[in-house]
Coordinates of C-alpha atoms and ligand atoms in Angstrom, one line a residue:
X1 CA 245.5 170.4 -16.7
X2 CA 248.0 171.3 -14.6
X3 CA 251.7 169.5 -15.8
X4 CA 254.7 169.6 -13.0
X5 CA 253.2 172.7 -11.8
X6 CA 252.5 174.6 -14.9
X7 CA 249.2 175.1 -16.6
X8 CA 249.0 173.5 -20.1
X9 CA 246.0 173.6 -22.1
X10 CA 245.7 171.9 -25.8
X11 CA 243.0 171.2 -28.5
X12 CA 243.3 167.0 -28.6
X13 CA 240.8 164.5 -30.2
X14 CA 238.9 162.6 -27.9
X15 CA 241.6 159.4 -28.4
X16 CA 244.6 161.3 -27.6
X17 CA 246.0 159.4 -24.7
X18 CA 247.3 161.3 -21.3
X19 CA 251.4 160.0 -22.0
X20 CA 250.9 161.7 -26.0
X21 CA 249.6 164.8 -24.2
X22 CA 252.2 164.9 -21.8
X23 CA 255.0 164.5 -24.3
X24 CA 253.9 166.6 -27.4
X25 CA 251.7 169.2 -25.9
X26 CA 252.9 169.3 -22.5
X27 CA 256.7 169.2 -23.7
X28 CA 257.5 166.8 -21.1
X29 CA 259.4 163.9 -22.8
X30 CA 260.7 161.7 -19.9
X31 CA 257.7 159.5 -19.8
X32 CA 258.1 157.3 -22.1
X33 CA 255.9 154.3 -23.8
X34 CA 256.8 151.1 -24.1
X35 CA 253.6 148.9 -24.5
X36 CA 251.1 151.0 -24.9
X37 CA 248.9 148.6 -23.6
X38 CA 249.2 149.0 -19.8
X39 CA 251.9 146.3 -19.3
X40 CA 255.2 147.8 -18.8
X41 CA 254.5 150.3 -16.7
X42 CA 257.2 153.0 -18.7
X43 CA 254.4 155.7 -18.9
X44 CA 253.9 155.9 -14.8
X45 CA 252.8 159.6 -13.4
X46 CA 251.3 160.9 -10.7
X47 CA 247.4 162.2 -11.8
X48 CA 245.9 164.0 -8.4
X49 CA 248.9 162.3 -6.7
X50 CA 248.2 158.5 -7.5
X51 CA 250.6 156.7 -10.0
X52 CA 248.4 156.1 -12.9
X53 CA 249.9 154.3 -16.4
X54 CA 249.2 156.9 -18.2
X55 CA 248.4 155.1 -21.7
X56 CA 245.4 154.0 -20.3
X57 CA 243.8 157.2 -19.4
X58 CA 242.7 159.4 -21.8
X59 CA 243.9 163.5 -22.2
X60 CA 240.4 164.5 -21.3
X61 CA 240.0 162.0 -18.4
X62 CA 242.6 164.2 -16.6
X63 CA 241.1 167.8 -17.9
X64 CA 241.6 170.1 -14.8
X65 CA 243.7 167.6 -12.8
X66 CA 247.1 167.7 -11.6
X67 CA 249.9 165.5 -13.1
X68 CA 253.1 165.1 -12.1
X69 CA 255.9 163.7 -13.9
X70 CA 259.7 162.7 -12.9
X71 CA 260.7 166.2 -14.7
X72 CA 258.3 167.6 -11.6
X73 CA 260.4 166.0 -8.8
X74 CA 262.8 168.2 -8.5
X75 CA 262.0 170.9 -6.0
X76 CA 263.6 173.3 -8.2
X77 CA 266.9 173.6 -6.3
X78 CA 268.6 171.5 -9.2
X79 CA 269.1 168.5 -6.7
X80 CA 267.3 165.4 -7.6
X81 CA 264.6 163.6 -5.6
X82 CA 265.5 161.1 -2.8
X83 CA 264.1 158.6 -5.3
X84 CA 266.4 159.4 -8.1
X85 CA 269.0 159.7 -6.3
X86 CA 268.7 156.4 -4.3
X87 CA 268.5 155.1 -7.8
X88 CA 271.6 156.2 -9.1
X89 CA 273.5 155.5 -5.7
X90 CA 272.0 151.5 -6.2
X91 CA 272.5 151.6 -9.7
X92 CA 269.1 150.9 -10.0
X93 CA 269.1 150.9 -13.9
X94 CA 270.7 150.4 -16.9
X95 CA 269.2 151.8 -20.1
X96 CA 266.9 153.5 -18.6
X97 CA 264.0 153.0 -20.4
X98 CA 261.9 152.1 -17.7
X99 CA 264.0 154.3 -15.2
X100 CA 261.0 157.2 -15.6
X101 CA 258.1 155.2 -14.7
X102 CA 259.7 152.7 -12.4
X103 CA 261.0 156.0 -10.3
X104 CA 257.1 157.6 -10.4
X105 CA 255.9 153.9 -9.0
X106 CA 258.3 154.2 -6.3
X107 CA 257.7 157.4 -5.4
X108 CA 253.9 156.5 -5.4
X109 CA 254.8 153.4 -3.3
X110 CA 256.3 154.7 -0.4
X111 CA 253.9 157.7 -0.4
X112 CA 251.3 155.0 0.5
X113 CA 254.2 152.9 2.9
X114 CA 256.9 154.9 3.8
X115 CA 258.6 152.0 5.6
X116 CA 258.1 149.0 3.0
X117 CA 259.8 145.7 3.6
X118 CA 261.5 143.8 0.3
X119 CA 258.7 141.3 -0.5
X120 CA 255.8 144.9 -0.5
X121 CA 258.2 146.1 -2.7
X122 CA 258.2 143.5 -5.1
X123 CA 254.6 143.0 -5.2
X124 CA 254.2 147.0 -5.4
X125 CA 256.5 147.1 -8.3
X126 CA 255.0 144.2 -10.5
X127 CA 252.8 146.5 -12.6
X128 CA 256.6 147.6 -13.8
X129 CA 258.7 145.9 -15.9
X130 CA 262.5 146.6 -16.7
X131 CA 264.2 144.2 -19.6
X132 CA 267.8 144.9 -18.1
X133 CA 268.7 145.0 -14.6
X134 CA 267.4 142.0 -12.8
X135 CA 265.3 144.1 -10.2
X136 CA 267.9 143.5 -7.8
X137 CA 269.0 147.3 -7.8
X138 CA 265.5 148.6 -8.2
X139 CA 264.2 147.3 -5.1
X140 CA 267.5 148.0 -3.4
X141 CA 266.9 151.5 -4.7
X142 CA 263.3 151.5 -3.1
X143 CA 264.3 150.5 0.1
X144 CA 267.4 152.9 0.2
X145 CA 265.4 156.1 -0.8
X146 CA 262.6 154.7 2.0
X147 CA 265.1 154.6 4.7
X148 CA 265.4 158.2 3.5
X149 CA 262.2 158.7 4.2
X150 CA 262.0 159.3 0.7
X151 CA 258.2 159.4 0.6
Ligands
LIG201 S1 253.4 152.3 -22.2 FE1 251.9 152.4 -20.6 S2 252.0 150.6 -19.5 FE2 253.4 150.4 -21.2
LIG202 S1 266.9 149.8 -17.2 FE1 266.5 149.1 -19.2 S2 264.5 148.6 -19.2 FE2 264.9 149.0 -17.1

Protein backbone atom coordinates (compact mmCIF):
# COMPACT_ATOMS: atom_id res chain seq x y z
CA UNK A 1 0.00 0.00 0.00
CA UNK A 2 0.83 3.27 -0.41
CA UNK A 3 1.55 5.17 3.28
CA UNK A 4 1.63 9.23 3.26
CA UNK A 5 2.89 9.00 -0.19
CA UNK A 6 5.53 6.33 0.09
CA UNK A 7 5.22 2.74 -0.97
CA UNK A 8 5.46 0.25 1.95
CA UNK A 9 5.17 -3.30 1.38
CA UNK A 10 5.37 -6.06 4.35
CA UNK A 11 4.92 -9.87 4.87
CA UNK A 12 1.82 -9.75 7.75
CA UNK A 13 -0.43 -12.60 8.95
CA UNK A 14 -3.80 -12.43 7.80
CA UNK A 15 -4.94 -10.75 11.46
CA UNK A 16 -2.58 -8.06 11.48
CA UNK A 17 -4.82 -5.02 11.68
CA UNK A 18 -4.20 -1.79 9.27
CA UNK A 19 -3.19 0.77 12.67
CA UNK A 20 -0.31 -2.32 13.65
CA UNK A 21 0.70 -2.09 9.95
CA UNK A 22 0.85 1.45 9.93
CA UNK A 23 2.84 1.82 13.05
CA UNK A 24 5.48 -1.12 13.04
CA UNK A 25 5.90 -1.73 9.37
CA UNK A 26 4.98 1.46 7.98
CA UNK A 27 6.99 3.45 10.77
CA UNK A 28 4.28 5.85 11.18
CA UNK A 29 3.62 6.09 14.92
CA UNK A 30 1.10 8.95 15.36
CA UNK A 31 -1.89 6.80 15.03
CA UNK A 32 -2.45 5.59 18.02
CA UNK A 33 -4.96 2.82 19.63
CA UNK A 34 -6.92 3.27 22.29
CA UNK A 35 -9.87 0.71 22.18
CA UNK A 36 -9.08 -1.46 19.76
CA UNK A 37 -12.50 -2.13 19.31
CA UNK A 38 -13.74 0.66 17.06
CA UNK A 39 -14.97 2.97 19.93
CA UNK A 40 -12.60 5.76 20.48
CA UNK A 41 -11.88 6.69 17.32
CA UNK A 42 -7.77 7.29 18.21
CA UNK A 43 -6.67 5.05 15.13
CA UNK A 44 -8.63 7.52 12.40
CA UNK A 45 -6.83 7.66 8.65
CA UNK A 46 -7.70 8.40 5.59
CA UNK A 47 -7.81 4.77 3.31
CA UNK A 48 -8.62 6.04 -0.56
CA UNK A 49 -9.37 9.35 1.14
CA UNK A 50 -12.38 8.29 3.53
CA UNK A 51 -11.54 8.40 7.36
CA UNK A 52 -11.65 4.79 8.31
CA UNK A 53 -10.84 3.42 12.17
CA UNK A 54 -8.30 1.73 11.18
CA UNK A 55 -8.45 -1.22 13.99
CA UNK A 56 -11.23 -2.46 12.18
CA UNK A 57 -9.84 -2.97 8.87
CA UNK A 58 -7.51 -5.47 8.28
CA UNK A 59 -3.61 -4.89 6.62
CA UNK A 60 -4.65 -6.84 3.63
CA UNK A 61 -8.14 -5.14 3.29
CA UNK A 62 -6.12 -2.05 2.24
CA UNK A 63 -3.39 -4.03 -0.01
CA UNK A 64 -2.74 -1.50 -2.98
CA UNK A 65 -4.67 1.40 -1.48
CA UNK A 66 -3.67 4.69 -0.40
CA UNK A 67 -3.56 5.70 3.34
CA UNK A 68 -3.02 8.73 4.71
CA UNK A 69 -2.07 9.53 8.09
CA UNK A 70 -1.68 12.97 10.18
CA UNK A 71 2.28 12.56 9.55
CA UNK A 72 0.97 12.82 5.64
CA UNK A 73 -0.71 16.29 6.12
CA UNK A 74 1.96 18.33 5.86
CA UNK A 75 2.56 19.39 2.28
CA UNK A 76 6.18 19.06 3.00
CA UNK A 77 6.87 22.72 3.45
CA UNK A 78 7.30 22.07 7.36
CA UNK A 79 4.00 24.11 8.04
CA UNK A 80 1.27 22.18 9.50
CA UNK A 81 -2.20 21.55 8.03
CA UNK A 82 -5.08 24.13 8.48
CA UNK A 83 -6.52 21.41 10.70
CA UNK A 84 -3.62 21.17 13.08
CA UNK A 85 -3.14 24.34 13.18
CA UNK A 86 -6.70 25.47 13.99
CA UNK A 87 -6.20 22.94 16.63
CA UNK A 88 -3.47 24.36 18.36
CA UNK A 89 -4.71 28.04 17.92
CA UNK A 90 -8.23 26.60 19.82
CA UNK A 91 -6.41 24.65 22.05
CA UNK A 92 -8.26 21.88 20.84
CA UNK A 93 -6.50 19.28 23.09
CA UNK A 94 -4.85 18.37 26.02
CA UNK A 95 -2.95 15.08 26.12
CA UNK A 96 -3.22 14.44 23.04
CA UNK A 97 -4.11 11.09 22.76
CA UNK A 98 -6.87 11.38 20.67
CA UNK A 99 -5.40 14.63 18.97
CA UNK A 100 -4.23 12.19 15.85
CA UNK A 101 -7.45 10.64 15.07
CA UNK A 102 -9.72 13.41 16.10
CA UNK A 103 -7.58 15.82 13.52
CA UNK A 104 -7.92 12.88 10.50
CA UNK A 105 -11.95 12.88 11.37
CA UNK A 106 -12.00 16.52 10.92
CA UNK A 107 -10.08 16.66 8.05
CA UNK A 108 -12.42 13.91 6.65
CA UNK A 109 -15.42 16.01 7.77
CA UNK A 110 -15.03 19.05 6.15
CA UNK A 111 -13.74 17.37 2.99
CA UNK A 112 -17.39 16.05 2.80
CA UNK A 113 -18.86 19.75 4.27
CA UNK A 114 -16.55 22.36 3.96
CA UNK A 115 -18.92 24.87 5.68
CA UNK A 116 -20.29 22.73 8.74
CA UNK A 117 -22.44 24.38 11.33
CA UNK A 118 -21.67 23.40 15.29
CA UNK A 119 -24.51 20.85 15.84
CA UNK A 120 -22.92 18.65 12.09
CA UNK A 121 -19.97 18.92 13.83
CA UNK A 122 -20.88 17.33 16.80
CA UNK A 123 -22.81 14.59 15.31
CA UNK A 124 -19.76 14.14 12.65
CA UNK A 125 -17.39 13.81 15.56
CA UNK A 126 -19.25 11.25 17.74
CA UNK A 127 -17.50 8.23 16.39
CA UNK A 128 -14.44 10.20 18.39
CA UNK A 129 -13.96 10.25 21.82
CA UNK A 130 -11.43 12.49 23.84
CA UNK A 131 -11.25 11.76 27.91
CA UNK A 132 -9.82 15.48 28.56
CA UNK A 133 -10.95 18.48 26.94
CA UNK A 134 -14.71 18.79 27.11
CA UNK A 135 -15.10 19.01 23.12
CA UNK A 136 -15.53 22.55 23.55
CA UNK A 137 -12.12 23.28 21.77
CA UNK A 138 -12.41 20.52 19.29
CA UNK A 139 -15.42 21.69 17.68
CA UNK A 140 -14.20 25.20 18.00
CA UNK A 141 -11.17 23.91 16.27
CA UNK A 142 -13.40 22.42 13.45
CA UNK A 143 -15.17 25.28 12.77
CA UNK A 144 -12.01 27.68 12.83
CA UNK A 145 -9.97 25.46 10.37
CA UNK A 146 -13.42 25.33 8.16
CA UNK A 147 -13.72 29.01 7.96
CA UNK A 148 -10.21 28.37 6.63
CA UNK A 149 -11.54 26.56 4.15
CA UNK A 150 -9.57 23.95 5.70
CA UNK A 151 -11.02 21.12 3.71
S1 LIG B 1 -8.34 2.10 18.56
FE1 LIG B 1 -9.58 2.07 16.80
S2 LIG B 1 -11.46 2.92 17.43
FE2 LIG B 1 -10.27 2.83 19.26
S1 LIG C 1 -6.79 15.41 24.56
FE1 LIG C 1 -6.57 13.74 25.91
S2 LIG C 1 -7.92 12.27 25.09
FE2 LIG C 1 -8.30 14.01 23.92
Amino acid sequence: MTVNGTEVGAEVEDRTLLVHFLRDAAGQTATNVGCDTTSCGACTVLLDGESVKSCTVLAAQAEGCEVTTVEGLSDGSGEMHPVQRAFRQEHGLQCGFCTPGMVMAVVSLLRENPQPTEEQVRVGLEGNLCRCTGYHNIVRAALAAARTDAG
